[in-house]
CSV table of C-alpha atoms in Angstrom, one decimal:
chain,number,residue,atom,x,y,z
A,1,MET,CA,0.0,0.0,0.0
A,2,PHE,CA,1.2,3.5,-0.8
A,3,ASP,CA,2.0,6.0,2.0
A,4,VAL,CA,1.0,9.6,1.2
A,5,ASN,CA,4.5,10.7,0.0
A,6,ASP,CA,4.8,7.7,-2.3
A,7,LEU,CA,1.3,8.2,-3.6
A,8,GLU,CA,2.0,11.9,-4.4
A,9,ALA,CA,5.4,11.1,-6.0
A,10,LYS,CA,3.6,8.5,-8.3
A,11,LEU,CA,0.9,11.0,-9.2
A,12,ASP,CA,3.4,13.8,-9.9
A,13,LYS,CA,5.1,11.5,-12.4
A,14,LEU,CA,1.7,10.6,-13.9
A,15,VAL,CA,0.9,14.3,-14.4
A,16,LYS,CA,4.1,14.7,-16.4
A,17,LYS,CA,3.2,11.7,-18.5
A,18,TYR,CA,-0.3,13.2,-19.1
A,19,LYS,CA,1.2,16.5,-20.3
A,20,LYS,CA,3.5,14.6,-22.7
A,21,LEU,CA,0.5,12.6,-24.0
A,22,ASN,CA,-1.4,15.9,-24.6
A,23,SER,CA,1.5,17.0,-26.9
A,24,LYS,CA,1.5,13.7,-28.7
A,25,LEU,CA,-2.3,13.9,-29.4
A,26,SER,CA,-1.8,17.2,-31.2
A,27,ASP,CA,1.0,15.8,-33.4
A,28,PRO,CA,-0.2,15.5,-37.0
A,29,GLU,CA,1.7,12.3,-37.5
A,30,VAL,CA,-0.2,10.7,-34.6
A,31,ILE,CA,-3.5,12.1,-35.8
A,32,ASN,CA,-3.0,10.6,-39.2
A,33,ASP,CA,-2.4,7.2,-37.8
A,34,SER,CA,-6.0,6.3,-36.8
A,35,ALA,CA,-5.2,3.1,-34.8
A,36,LYS,CA,-2.4,4.8,-32.8
A,37,TYR,CA,-4.5,7.9,-32.2
A,38,GLN,CA,-7.4,5.9,-30.8
A,39,LYS,CA,-5.1,3.9,-28.5
A,40,LEU,CA,-3.6,7.1,-27.1
A,41,LEU,CA,-7.0,8.7,-26.8
A,42,LYS,CA,-8.2,5.8,-24.6
A,43,LYS,CA,-5.0,6.1,-22.5
A,44,HIS,CA,-5.6,9.9,-22.3
A,45,ALA,CA,-9.2,9.5,-21.0
A,46,LYS,CA,-8.0,7.2,-18.1
A,47,LEU,CA,-5.1,9.5,-17.2
A,48,LYS,CA,-7.4,12.6,-17.3
A,49,LYS,CA,-9.7,11.1,-14.7
A,50,ILE,CA,-6.8,10.5,-12.4
A,51,VAL,CA,-5.2,13.9,-13.0
A,52,ASP,CA,-8.5,15.7,-12.4
A,53,LYS,CA,-9.0,13.8,-9.2
A,54,TYR,CA,-5.4,14.5,-8.1
A,55,LYS,CA,-6.1,18.2,-8.8
A,56,GLU,CA,-9.1,18.1,-6.4
A,57,TYR,CA,-6.9,16.4,-3.8
A,58,LYS,CA,-4.2,19.1,-4.1
A,59,GLU,CA,-6.8,21.9,-3.9
A,60,ALA,CA,-8.3,20.4,-0.7
A,61,LYS,CA,-4.8,19.9,0.8
A,62,ALA,CA,-3.8,23.5,-0.1
A,63,GLY,CA,-7.1,24.8,1.3
A,64,ILE,CA,-6.5,23.0,4.7
A,65,LYS,CA,-2.9,24.3,4.9
A,66,GLU,CA,-3.9,27.9,4.1
A,67,ALA,CA,-6.8,27.8,6.7
A,68,GLU,CA,-4.4,26.4,9.3
A,69,GLU,CA,-1.8,29.1,8.6
A,70,MET,CA,-4.5,31.9,8.8
A,71,MET,CA,-5.7,30.5,12.1
A,72,GLU,CA,-2.2,31.1,13.6
A,73,LEU,CA,-2.1,34.6,12.3
A,74,ASP,CA,-5.6,35.8,13.1
A,75,ASP,CA,-6.9,35.4,16.7
A,76,ASP,CA,-10.3,36.9,16.0
A,77,PRO,CA,-12.8,34.3,17.4
A,78,GLU,CA,-15.2,34.8,14.4
A,79,MET,CA,-12.5,34.3,11.9
A,80,GLN,CA,-11.1,31.3,13.9
A,81,ALA,CA,-14.6,29.7,13.7
A,82,LEU,CA,-14.7,30.3,9.9
A,83,PHE,CA,-11.3,28.7,9.4
A,84,GLU,CA,-12.3,25.7,11.6
A,85,GLU,CA,-15.4,25.3,9.6
A,86,GLU,CA,-13.4,25.3,6.3
A,87,ILE,CA,-11.0,22.7,7.7
A,88,ALA,CA,-13.8,20.5,8.9
A,89,GLU,CA,-15.3,20.6,5.4
A,90,LEU,CA,-12.1,20.0,3.4
A,91,LYS,CA,-10.5,17.2,5.6
A,92,PRO,CA,-13.1,14.5,4.8
A,93,LYS,CA,-13.0,15.5,1.2
A,94,LYS,CA,-9.2,15.1,1.1
A,95,GLU,CA,-9.3,11.8,3.0
A,96,LYS,CA,-11.9,10.4,0.6
A,97,ILE,CA,-9.9,11.3,-2.5
A,98,GLN,CA,-6.8,9.9,-0.8
A,99,GLU,CA,-8.6,6.5,-0.6
A,100,GLN,CA,-9.9,6.7,-4.2
A,101,LEU,CA,-6.6,7.6,-5.9
A,102,PRO,CA,-4.6,4.3,-5.2
A,103,VAL,CA,-7.6,2.4,-6.6
A,104,MET,CA,-7.5,4.5,-9.7
A,105,LEU,CA,-3.8,3.7,-10.2
A,106,LEU,CA,-4.5,0.0,-10.3
A,107,PRO,CA,-3.8,-1.5,-13.7
A,108,ASP,CA,-6.9,-2.3,-15.8
A,109,ASP,CA,-7.9,-5.8,-16.5
A,110,PRO,CA,-7.7,-5.9,-20.4
A,111,ASN,CA,-10.9,-8.0,-20.4
A,112,ASP,CA,-13.0,-5.6,-18.3
A,113,GLU,CA,-14.5,-3.7,-21.2
A,114,LYS,CA,-15.4,-6.9,-23.2
A,115,ASN,CA,-18.8,-8.4,-23.9
A,116,VAL,CA,-19.4,-11.7,-22.2
A,117,ILE,CA,-20.7,-15.2,-23.0
A,118,VAL,CA,-22.5,-16.6,-19.9
A,119,GLU,CA,-23.0,-20.3,-19.5
A,120,ILE,CA,-25.4,-21.6,-16.9
A,121,ARG,CA,-25.8,-25.3,-16.3
A,122,ALA,CA,-28.1,-27.2,-13.9
A,123,GLY,CA,-26.1,-29.1,-11.3
A,124,ALA,CA,-27.2,-31.4,-8.5
A,125,GLY,CA,-30.9,-31.4,-7.8
A,126,GLY,CA,-32.7,-32.6,-11.0
A,127,ASP,CA,-35.7,-30.6,-12.1
A,128,GLU,CA,-35.2,-28.2,-9.2
A,129,ALA,CA,-31.7,-27.4,-10.3
A,130,ALA,CA,-33.0,-26.7,-13.9
A,131,LEU,CA,-35.6,-24.3,-12.5
A,132,PHE,CA,-32.8,-22.6,-10.4
A,133,ALA,CA,-30.8,-22.2,-13.6
A,134,ALA,CA,-33.8,-20.4,-15.2
A,135,ASP,CA,-34.0,-18.2,-12.1
A,136,LEU,CA,-30.3,-17.3,-12.5
A,137,TYR,CA,-30.8,-16.6,-16.3
A,138,ARG,CA,-33.7,-14.2,-15.4
A,139,MET,CA,-31.6,-12.5,-12.7
A,140,TYR,CA,-28.7,-11.8,-15.1
A,141,SER,CA,-31.2,-10.7,-17.8
A,142,ARG,CA,-32.9,-8.2,-15.5
A,143,TYR,CA,-29.5,-6.9,-14.3
A,144,ALA,CA,-28.4,-6.4,-17.9
A,145,GLU,CA,-31.7,-4.7,-18.7
A,146,GLY,CA,-31.2,-2.2,-15.8
A,147,LYS,CA,-27.7,-1.4,-17.2
A,148,GLY,CA,-28.9,-0.9,-20.8
A,149,TRP,CA,-27.1,-4.0,-22.0
A,150,LYS,CA,-28.3,-6.4,-24.7
A,151,VAL,CA,-28.9,-10.1,-24.0
A,152,GLU,CA,-29.1,-12.7,-26.8
A,153,ILE,CA,-29.6,-16.5,-26.2
A,154,MET,CA,-27.0,-18.5,-28.1
A,155,SER,CA,-28.1,-22.0,-27.1
A,156,ALA,CA,-30.7,-23.4,-24.7
A,157,ASN,CA,-31.5,-26.9,-23.5
A,158,GLU,CA,-34.8,-26.8,-21.7
A,159,SER,CA,-36.1,-29.2,-19.2
A,160,GLY,CA,-39.7,-30.5,-19.3
A,161,THR,CA,-40.6,-28.4,-16.2
A,162,GLY,CA,-39.8,-25.0,-17.7
A,163,GLY,CA,-36.2,-24.8,-16.5
A,164,PHE,CA,-32.9,-25.1,-18.3
A,165,LYS,CA,-30.5,-28.0,-18.2
A,166,GLU,CA,-28.1,-25.5,-19.9
A,167,ILE,CA,-28.4,-22.0,-21.3
A,168,ILE,CA,-25.7,-20.0,-23.0
A,169,PHE,CA,-26.2,-16.3,-23.8
A,170,THR,CA,-24.2,-13.2,-24.7
A,171,ILE,CA,-24.4,-9.8,-23.0
A,172,GLU,CA,-23.2,-6.9,-25.0
A,173,GLY,CA,-22.6,-3.3,-23.8
A,174,THR,CA,-20.1,-1.3,-21.8
A,175,ASP,CA,-17.6,-2.7,-19.2
A,176,ILE,CA,-19.6,-5.9,-18.8
A,177,PHE,CA,-16.9,-8.3,-17.8
A,178,LYS,CA,-15.8,-5.8,-15.2
A,179,TYR,CA,-19.1,-6.3,-13.4
A,180,LEU,CA,-19.8,-9.9,-14.0
A,181,LYS,CA,-16.4,-11.6,-13.8
A,182,TYR,CA,-17.0,-12.6,-10.2
A,183,GLU,CA,-20.1,-14.6,-11.0
A,184,SER,CA,-18.2,-17.7,-12.2
A,185,GLY,CA,-18.6,-20.7,-9.9
A,186,VAL,CA,-21.2,-22.8,-8.2
A,187,HIS,CA,-24.5,-21.1,-7.0
A,188,ARG,CA,-26.5,-23.0,-4.5
A,189,VAL,CA,-30.3,-22.7,-3.7
A,190,GLN,CA,-32.1,-23.8,-0.6
A,191,ARG,CA,-35.9,-23.9,-0.9
A,192,VAL,CA,-39.0,-26.1,-0.8
A,193,PRO,CA,-39.7,-27.3,-4.3
A,194,SER,CA,-43.3,-26.9,-5.5
A,195,THR,CA,-43.5,-30.7,-5.9
A,196,GLU,CA,-42.5,-31.3,-2.3
A,197,SER,CA,-45.7,-32.1,-0.3
A,198,SER,CA,-43.9,-32.5,3.1
A,199,GLY,CA,-42.4,-29.0,3.0
A,200,ARG,CA,-38.9,-30.3,3.2
A,201,ILE,CA,-36.1,-27.9,2.1
A,202,HIS,CA,-34.0,-29.1,-0.8
A,203,THR,CA,-30.5,-27.9,-1.8
A,204,SER,CA,-29.8,-27.7,-5.5
A,205,THR,CA,-27.0,-26.2,-7.5
A,206,ALA,CA,-26.2,-24.6,-10.8
A,207,THR,CA,-22.8,-23.6,-12.3
A,208,VAL,CA,-22.2,-20.2,-13.9
A,209,ALA,CA,-19.2,-19.5,-16.2
A,210,VAL,CA,-18.7,-15.9,-17.4
A,211,LEU,CA,-16.3,-15.7,-20.3
A,212,PRO,CA,-15.0,-12.5,-21.9
A,213,GLU,CA,-15.9,-12.7,-25.6
A,214,ALA,CA,-12.7,-13.3,-27.6
A,215,GLU,CA,-12.1,-11.5,-30.9
A,216,GLU,CA,-10.7,-13.5,-33.9
A,217,VAL,CA,-7.4,-11.7,-33.3
A,218,ASP,CA,-7.3,-12.9,-29.7
A,219,VAL,CA,-7.7,-16.6,-30.6
A,220,GLU,CA,-6.6,-18.1,-33.8
A,221,ILE,CA,-8.5,-21.2,-34.8
A,222,ASN,CA,-7.1,-23.4,-37.6
A,223,SER,CA,-10.1,-24.8,-39.6
A,224,ASN,CA,-8.1,-28.1,-40.0
A,225,ASP,CA,-8.4,-28.6,-36.2
A,226,LEU,CA,-12.2,-28.6,-36.3
A,227,THR,CA,-14.6,-31.4,-36.8
A,228,ILE,CA,-18.1,-30.0,-37.7
A,229,ASP,CA,-21.2,-32.2,-37.5
A,230,THR,CA,-24.7,-31.3,-38.5
A,231,PHE,CA,-27.9,-32.8,-37.0
A,232,ARG,CA,-31.6,-32.0,-36.6
A,233,SER,CA,-32.6,-29.7,-33.7
A,234,SER,CA,-34.5,-31.3,-30.9
A,235,GLY,CA,-36.6,-29.8,-28.1
A,236,PRO,CA,-37.5,-31.1,-24.6
A,237,GLY,CA,-38.0,-34.9,-24.7
A,238,GLY,CA,-36.0,-35.2,-27.9
A,239,GLN,CA,-38.8,-34.3,-30.3
A,240,SER,CA,-37.6,-32.9,-33.7
A,241,VAL,CA,-37.9,-29.2,-34.0
A,242,ASN,CA,-36.6,-28.8,-37.5
A,243,THR,CA,-36.9,-31.0,-40.6
A,244,THR,CA,-33.5,-30.0,-41.9
A,245,ASP,CA,-30.0,-30.6,-40.4
A,246,SER,CA,-29.5,-27.0,-39.2
A,247,ALA,CA,-28.0,-27.8,-35.8
A,248,ILE,CA,-24.3,-27.7,-35.5
A,249,ARG,CA,-21.7,-29.4,-33.3
A,250,ILE,CA,-18.1,-28.2,-33.5
A,251,THR,CA,-15.3,-30.2,-31.9
A,252,HIS,CA,-11.9,-28.5,-31.5
A,253,ASN,CA,-9.7,-31.6,-31.8
A,254,PRO,CA,-6.4,-30.4,-30.1
A,255,THR,CA,-8.3,-29.6,-26.9
A,256,GLY,CA,-11.4,-31.8,-27.2
A,257,LEU,CA,-13.7,-28.8,-26.5
A,258,THR,CA,-17.2,-29.3,-28.1
A,259,VAL,CA,-19.9,-26.7,-28.7
A,260,SER,CA,-23.4,-27.4,-30.0
A,261,CYS,CA,-25.9,-24.8,-31.3
A,262,GLN,CA,-29.4,-25.5,-32.5
A,263,ASP,CA,-31.6,-22.5,-31.7
A,264,GLU,CA,-31.5,-20.9,-35.1
A,265,LYS,CA,-33.2,-22.4,-38.2
A,266,SER,CA,-30.2,-21.4,-40.3
A,267,GLN,CA,-27.2,-23.7,-40.2
A,268,HIS,CA,-24.9,-20.8,-41.0
A,269,LYS,CA,-26.2,-18.8,-37.9
A,270,ASN,CA,-25.8,-21.8,-35.6
A,271,LYS,CA,-22.3,-22.3,-36.9
A,272,SER,CA,-21.5,-18.6,-36.3
A,273,LYS,CA,-22.8,-18.7,-32.7
A,274,ALA,CA,-21.0,-22.0,-32.0
A,275,MET,CA,-17.7,-20.4,-33.2
A,276,ARG,CA,-18.2,-17.4,-30.9
A,277,ILE,CA,-18.7,-19.8,-27.9
A,278,LEU,CA,-15.7,-21.9,-28.9
A,279,ARG,CA,-13.5,-18.9,-29.2
A,280,ALA,CA,-14.5,-17.7,-25.8
A,281,ARG,CA,-13.8,-21.1,-24.2
A,282,LEU,CA,-10.4,-21.4,-25.9
A,283,GLN,CA,-9.6,-17.9,-24.6
A,284,GLU,CA,-10.7,-19.0,-21.1
A,285,LYS,CA,-8.5,-22.1,-21.3
A,286,LYS,CA,-5.5,-19.9,-22.2
A,287,GLU,CA,-6.3,-17.5,-19.3
A,288,GLN,CA,-6.5,-20.4,-16.8
A,289,GLU,CA,-3.1,-21.7,-17.9
A,290,LYS,CA,-1.7,-18.2,-17.3
A,291,GLN,CA,-3.3,-18.1,-13.9
A,292,LYS,CA,-1.8,-21.3,-12.9
A,293,GLU,CA,1.6,-19.8,-13.7
A,294,ARG,CA,0.7,-16.8,-11.5
A,295,ALA,CA,-0.7,-18.8,-8.6
A,296,GLU,CA,0.4,-16.3,-6.0
A,297,ALA,CA,-1.4,-13.5,-7.8
A,298,ARG,CA,-4.5,-15.7,-8.0
A,299,LYS,CA,-4.6,-16.1,-4.3
A,300,SER,CA,-4.8,-12.4,-3.8
A,301,GLN,CA,-8.0,-12.2,-5.9
A,302,VAL,CA,-11.6,-12.5,-4.8
A,303,GLY,CA,-12.3,-16.1,-5.8
A,304,THR,CA,-10.4,-18.0,-8.5
A,305,GLY,CA,-13.1,-17.9,-11.2
A,306,ASP,CA,-13.0,-21.7,-11.0
A,307,ARG,CA,-16.4,-23.3,-11.9
A,308,SER,CA,-16.1,-25.8,-9.1
A,309,GLU,CA,-15.8,-23.1,-6.4
A,310,LYS,CA,-19.0,-22.7,-4.3
A,311,ILE,CA,-19.5,-18.9,-4.3
A,312,ARG,CA,-23.1,-18.1,-3.2
A,313,THR,CA,-26.2,-19.4,-1.5
A,314,TYR,CA,-29.7,-18.3,-2.1
A,315,ASN,CA,-31.8,-19.3,0.9
A,316,PHE,CA,-35.6,-18.9,0.3
A,317,PRO,CA,-36.9,-19.7,3.8
A,318,GLN,CA,-34.8,-16.9,5.3
A,319,GLY,CA,-35.0,-14.6,2.3
A,320,ARG,CA,-31.2,-14.2,2.3
A,321,VAL,CA,-28.3,-14.3,-0.2
A,322,SER,CA,-24.8,-15.1,1.1
A,323,ASP,CA,-21.6,-14.6,-0.9
A,324,HIS,CA,-19.1,-17.0,0.8
A,325,ARG,CA,-15.9,-15.3,-0.6
A,326,ILE,CA,-16.4,-12.0,1.2
A,327,ASN,CA,-18.7,-13.2,4.0
A,328,LEU,CA,-21.5,-10.9,2.8
A,329,THR,CA,-25.1,-11.8,3.7
A,330,LEU,CA,-28.0,-9.7,2.5
A,331,HIS,CA,-31.7,-10.2,3.4
A,332,GLN,CA,-32.8,-9.0,0.0
A,333,LEU,CA,-33.4,-12.3,-1.9
A,334,ASP,CA,-36.4,-11.1,-4.0
A,335,LYS,CA,-34.6,-7.9,-5.1
A,336,ILE,CA,-31.4,-9.7,-6.0
A,337,LEU,CA,-33.2,-12.4,-8.0
A,338,ASP,CA,-35.1,-9.6,-9.7
A,339,GLY,CA,-31.8,-8.2,-11.0
A,340,ASP,CA,-30.7,-5.9,-8.2
A,341,LEU,CA,-27.1,-7.3,-8.1
A,342,ASP,CA,-25.2,-4.1,-7.6
A,343,PRO,CA,-24.9,-4.4,-3.8
A,344,ILE,CA,-23.1,-7.7,-4.3
A,345,VAL,CA,-21.1,-6.7,-7.4
A,346,GLU,CA,-19.9,-3.5,-5.8
A,347,ALA,CA,-18.8,-5.2,-2.6
A,348,LEU,CA,-16.9,-7.8,-4.7
A,349,ILE,CA,-15.1,-5.1,-6.7
A,350,GLU,CA,-14.2,-3.2,-3.6
A,351,GLU,CA,-12.8,-6.3,-1.8
A,352,ASP,CA,-10.9,-7.3,-4.9
A,353,ASN,CA,-9.4,-3.8,-5.1
A,354,VAL,CA,-8.3,-4.0,-1.5
A,355,LYS,CA,-6.6,-7.3,-2.1
A,356,ARG,CA,-4.9,-6.0,-5.2
A,357,LEU,CA,-3.7,-2.9,-3.3
A,358,GLU,CA,-2.1,-5.1,-0.7
A,359,LYS,CA,0.2,-6.5,-3.4
A,360,ILE,CA,1.5,-3.1,-4.5
């Protein structure tokens, strides 16, 4: 963690960097290179936020110092009261900014701004687990709706009871992975199923995987490494949905990863969706291998992102949701399942930032 002097030294260097960047952005050579200009513009926007915040900090600090010096020079009780009032107003502001600045200096996760592919699968619990998977899909859909993000189902395998054995969907918008990356893992529900006549509470699970969507430039896939099969789409119970072989199954032979898509009537559209999912899974596999190499860094994060890690419990009898990674319990089950995820998401981001700051 930075002490105040270290923090100010780092920020002074950053201000110099910001000024140099300003000069570069007015250079005709840079302006004419669109890719380079856009990259620098993005960097400039992030630095500007920090520089503006640091300016606020310095103004508050200077205001406190000036008021303290005036108090020593002027012994008029009325003026003393005014200076004390000014100090009392500026000190909390300075302290708050002093807490915000180190977090702003943390390096960005390059995946934070990406769209995501979310995979929800029913786990232990049969039909009840499938219904819970549907509840989770609705929760994320409502959360996305509130943020102005777009949700599109890529693939769905429905159960006969109105739940999902598996559902895969994309969410597109701004900074999505930044908010949803902590959702990967095992989600557990405790409730009395509608079919349970004795009123006994059942525990069921569903797994969630949130994958940052990979661009073609991020993951290169050799077409010779793929086995592509076509088959007829089927609905719950195995009945045929289409009379043509529009469903697609793609197998990536080097890794053994398999993706199936059958929701579209067009074979071409199903193939396009399957390739998007495959690309994201290959990117995730690559990221996991990197994380193993950085095991120590992984321990400092909130959760590992591992699909087998039990992360959260939704308890219906008590109306509570507990996130086990940060020991957070909220008695707001209905609101959370209706998409009000911000109290959990913000607490996870804050805790992760604290842990990352400990490593600086």
